[in-house]
Amino acid sequence: MEPKFANLPICVGDVNLRVARGHFATRHSHINYFIDVTRQQSCLLDAEAVARGLAQKQLAYTMVDTILCMDGTRVIGTCLAQQLTQGARSVNAGKDINILRENLTSNGQLIFRENAHFMLKDKNVLILMASITTGGQVEKGMRCVKYYGGKVAGVAAIYSYMKEIDGVGITSLFDTTHLPGYASYSPEECPLCKKGQEVDAVVDKFGYSSLQG
């Protein structure tokens, strides 16, 4: 059965979120909302709207040399770099910002080839995500940036369940105030599983796969 999607009644700038409520399984957790960010990840006008919204927050005052685009956010990252380098009030005005896409091995390890090391070593790196729930992927990105000699300048996302990770603040357009009752559980402690509620879909950065007939 397809999840029943609806637009949130609240927009942030020109950005609206399409969400479905139910029982969803991610790689690291079970959640009771699925946030569909396909348009923001793939459509230029939607990506530009997200970038404008993020740039208008404190990101304009964050020194950024490289944007590490995780979670399928490369289009947003490109638009964000344009916003940060063209905004008159931005500390990055007139700079050249690198756009770096995540590179995952077959076992899910995040690595970067030698030709990309210059975008990390001694650079201020902004980690960009579509959505953040447990923070596991962000922590992986942070460890990788530090391993290659970079500094984590900040974390940004369309939606975040968390305010900060390892002392680094998260800049997001939407948070738990926009999704009342949003919850993330470990698979072992999921109350929906304990109630016998079937999983509606498996979800990841590419979207969802329905399980129920």
CSV table of C-alpha atoms in Angstrom, one decimal:
chain,number,residue,atom,x,y,z
A,1,MET,CA,0.0,0.0,0.0
A,2,GLU,CA,1.3,3.4,-0.9
A,3,PRO,CA,2.0,5.8,2.0
A,4,LYS,CA,-0.6,8.6,2.2
A,5,PHE,CA,1.3,11.8,1.6
A,6,ALA,CA,0.2,15.4,2.4
A,7,ASN,CA,1.9,18.7,2.3
A,8,LEU,CA,2.7,20.3,5.7
A,9,PRO,CA,0.4,23.3,6.4
A,10,ILE,CA,3.5,25.4,7.2
A,11,CYS,CA,6.0,26.6,4.6
A,12,VAL,CA,9.4,27.9,5.4
A,13,GLY,CA,10.2,30.5,2.8
A,14,ASP,CA,9.3,28.9,-0.6
A,15,VAL,CA,9.9,25.4,0.7
A,16,ASN,CA,7.1,23.0,1.6
A,17,LEU,CA,7.5,19.4,2.8
A,18,ARG,CA,5.5,16.4,1.6
A,19,VAL,CA,5.2,13.9,4.4
A,20,ALA,CA,3.5,10.6,5.2
A,21,ARG,CA,2.7,9.3,8.7
A,22,GLY,CA,3.0,5.6,9.4
A,23,HIS,CA,5.7,3.0,10.4
A,24,PHE,CA,8.9,3.2,8.3
A,25,ALA,CA,12.2,1.5,8.6
A,26,THR,CA,15.6,3.1,7.8
A,27,ARG,CA,19.0,1.6,7.9
A,28,HIS,CA,19.5,2.7,11.5
A,29,SER,CA,16.1,3.3,13.0
A,30,HIS,CA,12.3,3.1,12.8
A,31,ILE,CA,10.4,6.4,12.3
A,32,ASN,CA,6.7,7.4,12.3
A,33,TYR,CA,7.0,10.0,9.6
A,34,PHE,CA,8.5,9.7,6.1
A,35,ILE,CA,9.7,13.0,4.6
A,36,ASP,CA,9.7,12.9,0.8
A,37,VAL,CA,12.4,15.3,-0.4
A,38,THR,CA,12.5,14.0,-4.0
A,39,ARG,CA,11.6,17.4,-5.5
A,40,GLN,CA,14.1,19.3,-3.4
A,41,GLN,CA,16.9,16.8,-4.3
A,42,SER,CA,16.1,16.7,-8.0
A,43,CYS,CA,14.2,19.8,-9.2
A,44,LEU,CA,16.2,23.0,-9.7
A,45,LEU,CA,13.5,25.5,-8.5
A,46,ASP,CA,12.9,23.5,-5.4
A,47,ALA,CA,16.6,23.1,-4.7
A,48,GLU,CA,17.2,26.8,-5.2
A,49,ALA,CA,14.4,27.5,-2.7
A,50,VAL,CA,16.1,25.3,-0.1
A,51,ALA,CA,19.4,26.9,-0.8
A,52,ARG,CA,18.0,30.4,-0.3
A,53,GLY,CA,16.4,29.4,3.0
A,54,LEU,CA,19.6,27.9,4.4
A,55,ALA,CA,21.7,30.8,3.2
A,56,GLN,CA,19.4,33.3,4.9
A,57,LYS,CA,20.1,31.5,8.2
A,58,GLN,CA,23.5,31.6,10.0
A,59,LEU,CA,25.2,29.9,7.1
A,60,ALA,CA,25.8,33.3,5.7
A,61,TYR,CA,28.2,33.9,8.6
A,62,THR,CA,30.0,30.5,8.3
A,63,MET,CA,33.3,30.2,6.4
A,64,VAL,CA,32.9,27.4,3.9
A,65,ASP,CA,35.5,26.1,1.5
A,66,THR,CA,33.8,22.8,0.6
A,67,ILE,CA,30.2,21.5,0.7
A,68,LEU,CA,30.1,17.7,1.3
A,69,CYS,CA,26.8,16.7,-0.3
A,70,MET,CA,25.4,13.6,1.4
A,71,ASP,CA,22.0,12.1,1.2
A,72,GLY,CA,21.5,13.0,-2.5
A,73,THR,CA,21.9,16.7,-2.0
A,74,ARG,CA,24.3,17.6,-4.8
A,75,VAL,CA,21.8,19.8,-6.7
A,76,ILE,CA,21.0,21.7,-3.4
A,77,GLY,CA,24.7,21.9,-2.6
A,78,THR,CA,25.5,23.6,-6.0
A,79,CYS,CA,22.7,26.1,-5.4
A,80,LEU,CA,23.8,26.7,-1.9
A,81,ALA,CA,27.3,27.5,-3.0
A,82,GLN,CA,26.0,30.0,-5.5
A,83,GLN,CA,23.9,31.6,-2.7
A,84,LEU,CA,26.8,31.8,-0.3
A,85,THR,CA,29.3,33.2,-2.8
A,86,GLN,CA,26.9,35.8,-4.3
A,87,GLY,CA,25.3,37.2,-1.1
A,88,ALA,CA,26.7,40.5,-0.3
A,89,ARG,CA,26.4,39.8,3.5
A,90,SER,CA,28.0,36.4,3.3
A,91,VAL,CA,31.6,35.9,4.5
A,92,ASN,CA,32.0,33.7,1.5
A,93,ALA,CA,31.1,36.3,-1.1
A,94,GLY,CA,33.4,36.1,-4.2
A,95,LYS,CA,34.9,32.8,-3.1
A,96,ASP,CA,35.1,29.5,-5.0
A,97,ILE,CA,33.4,26.8,-3.0
A,98,ASN,CA,34.1,23.1,-3.8
A,99,ILE,CA,31.1,20.7,-4.3
A,100,LEU,CA,32.0,17.2,-3.1
A,101,ARG,CA,29.7,14.2,-3.4
A,102,GLU,CA,29.8,11.3,-1.0
A,103,ASN,CA,31.6,8.2,-2.2
A,104,LEU,CA,30.5,5.0,-0.5
A,105,THR,CA,32.1,1.6,-0.8
A,106,SER,CA,30.0,-1.5,-1.2
A,107,ASN,CA,29.9,-2.0,2.6
A,108,GLY,CA,28.8,1.6,3.2
A,109,GLN,CA,32.1,3.1,4.2
A,110,LEU,CA,32.7,6.7,3.2
A,111,ILE,CA,35.9,7.3,1.4
A,112,PHE,CA,37.5,9.9,-1.0
A,113,ARG,CA,39.9,9.3,-3.8
A,114,GLU,CA,43.3,11.0,-3.8
A,115,ASN,CA,42.2,13.5,-6.5
A,116,ALA,CA,39.5,14.8,-4.2
A,117,HIS,CA,41.7,15.2,-1.1
A,118,PHE,CA,42.5,18.9,-1.9
A,119,MET,CA,38.8,19.7,-1.2
A,120,LEU,CA,39.1,18.3,2.4
A,121,LYS,CA,42.6,18.9,3.7
A,122,ASP,CA,42.8,22.2,5.7
A,123,LYS,CA,39.4,23.1,4.4
A,124,ASN,CA,36.2,24.3,6.2
A,125,VAL,CA,33.7,21.7,5.2
A,126,LEU,CA,29.9,22.1,5.5
A,127,ILE,CA,28.1,18.8,5.6
A,128,LEU,CA,24.8,18.9,3.7
A,129,MET,CA,22.0,16.4,4.3
A,130,ALA,CA,18.4,16.0,3.1
A,131,SER,CA,17.1,14.9,6.5
A,132,ILE,CA,18.7,14.0,9.9
A,133,THR,CA,17.1,11.5,12.3
A,134,THR,CA,19.6,9.6,14.4
A,135,GLY,CA,22.6,11.5,13.2
A,136,GLY,CA,24.5,8.3,12.2
A,137,GLN,CA,25.3,9.4,8.7
A,138,VAL,CA,26.3,12.9,9.8
A,139,GLU,CA,28.7,11.4,12.3
A,140,LYS,CA,30.2,9.2,9.6
A,141,GLY,CA,30.7,12.3,7.4
A,142,MET,CA,32.3,14.2,10.3
A,143,ARG,CA,34.7,11.4,11.1
A,144,CYS,CA,35.7,11.2,7.4
A,145,VAL,CA,36.2,15.0,7.1
A,146,LYS,CA,38.5,15.0,10.1
A,147,TYR,CA,40.4,11.8,8.8
A,148,TYR,CA,41.2,13.6,5.6
A,149,GLY,CA,42.5,16.7,7.4
A,150,GLY,CA,39.5,18.9,7.1
A,151,LYS,CA,37.5,20.9,9.7
A,152,VAL,CA,33.7,20.5,10.0
A,153,ALA,CA,32.4,24.1,9.6
A,154,GLY,CA,28.8,23.1,10.2
A,155,VAL,CA,25.9,20.8,9.3
A,156,ALA,CA,22.8,21.8,7.2
A,157,ALA,CA,19.6,19.9,6.3
A,158,ILE,CA,16.1,20.4,5.0
A,159,TYR,CA,14.8,18.7,8.1
A,160,SER,CA,16.5,17.7,11.3
A,161,TYR,CA,15.3,15.8,14.3
A,162,MET,CA,18.4,17.0,16.2
A,163,LYS,CA,19.8,20.4,17.1
A,164,GLU,CA,23.5,19.5,17.2
A,165,ILE,CA,25.8,16.6,16.8
A,166,ASP,CA,29.1,16.3,18.7
A,167,GLY,CA,28.9,20.0,19.6
A,168,VAL,CA,28.4,21.1,16.0
A,169,GLY,CA,25.1,23.0,15.5
A,170,ILE,CA,22.7,21.9,12.8
A,171,THR,CA,21.1,24.5,10.5
A,172,SER,CA,17.7,23.2,9.1
A,173,LEU,CA,14.6,24.7,7.5
A,174,PHE,CA,12.3,22.3,9.3
A,175,ASP,CA,12.5,20.7,12.8
A,176,THR,CA,10.4,18.8,15.3
A,177,THR,CA,8.2,21.9,15.8
A,178,HIS,CA,6.9,21.5,12.3
A,179,LEU,CA,6.2,17.7,12.7
A,180,PRO,CA,4.4,17.3,16.0
A,181,GLY,CA,4.9,13.8,17.4
A,182,TYR,CA,7.8,12.9,15.1
A,183,ALA,CA,9.8,10.1,16.7
A,184,SER,CA,12.8,8.0,15.9
A,185,TYR,CA,13.4,4.6,17.6
A,186,SER,CA,16.0,1.9,17.6
A,187,PRO,CA,14.6,-1.2,15.8
A,188,GLU,CA,14.9,-3.1,19.1
A,189,GLU,CA,12.9,-0.5,21.1
A,190,CYS,CA,10.3,0.5,18.5
A,191,PRO,CA,6.9,0.7,20.1
A,192,LEU,CA,5.2,0.3,16.8
A,193,CYS,CA,6.8,-3.0,16.3
A,194,LYS,CA,5.9,-4.0,19.9
A,195,LYS,CA,2.2,-3.2,19.1
A,196,GLY,CA,2.4,-5.5,16.1
A,197,GLN,CA,2.1,-2.6,13.6
A,198,GLU,CA,3.5,-3.7,10.3
A,199,VAL,CA,6.2,-1.7,8.6
A,200,ASP,CA,4.7,0.4,5.7
A,201,ALA,CA,7.9,0.9,3.8
A,202,VAL,CA,11.7,0.7,3.9
A,203,VAL,CA,13.1,4.2,3.3
A,204,ASP,CA,16.5,5.6,2.4
A,205,LYS,CA,18.0,8.6,0.6
A,206,PHE,CA,16.6,7.3,-2.7
A,207,GLY,CA,13.0,7.1,-1.5
A,208,TYR,CA,10.7,4.3,-0.3
A,209,SER,CA,9.8,0.8,-1.1
A,210,SER,CA,6.3,-0.3,0.1
A,211,LEU,CA,6.0,-3.6,2.0
A,212,GLN,CA,2.3,-4.0,2.6
A,213,GLY,CA,0.1,-5.3,-0.2
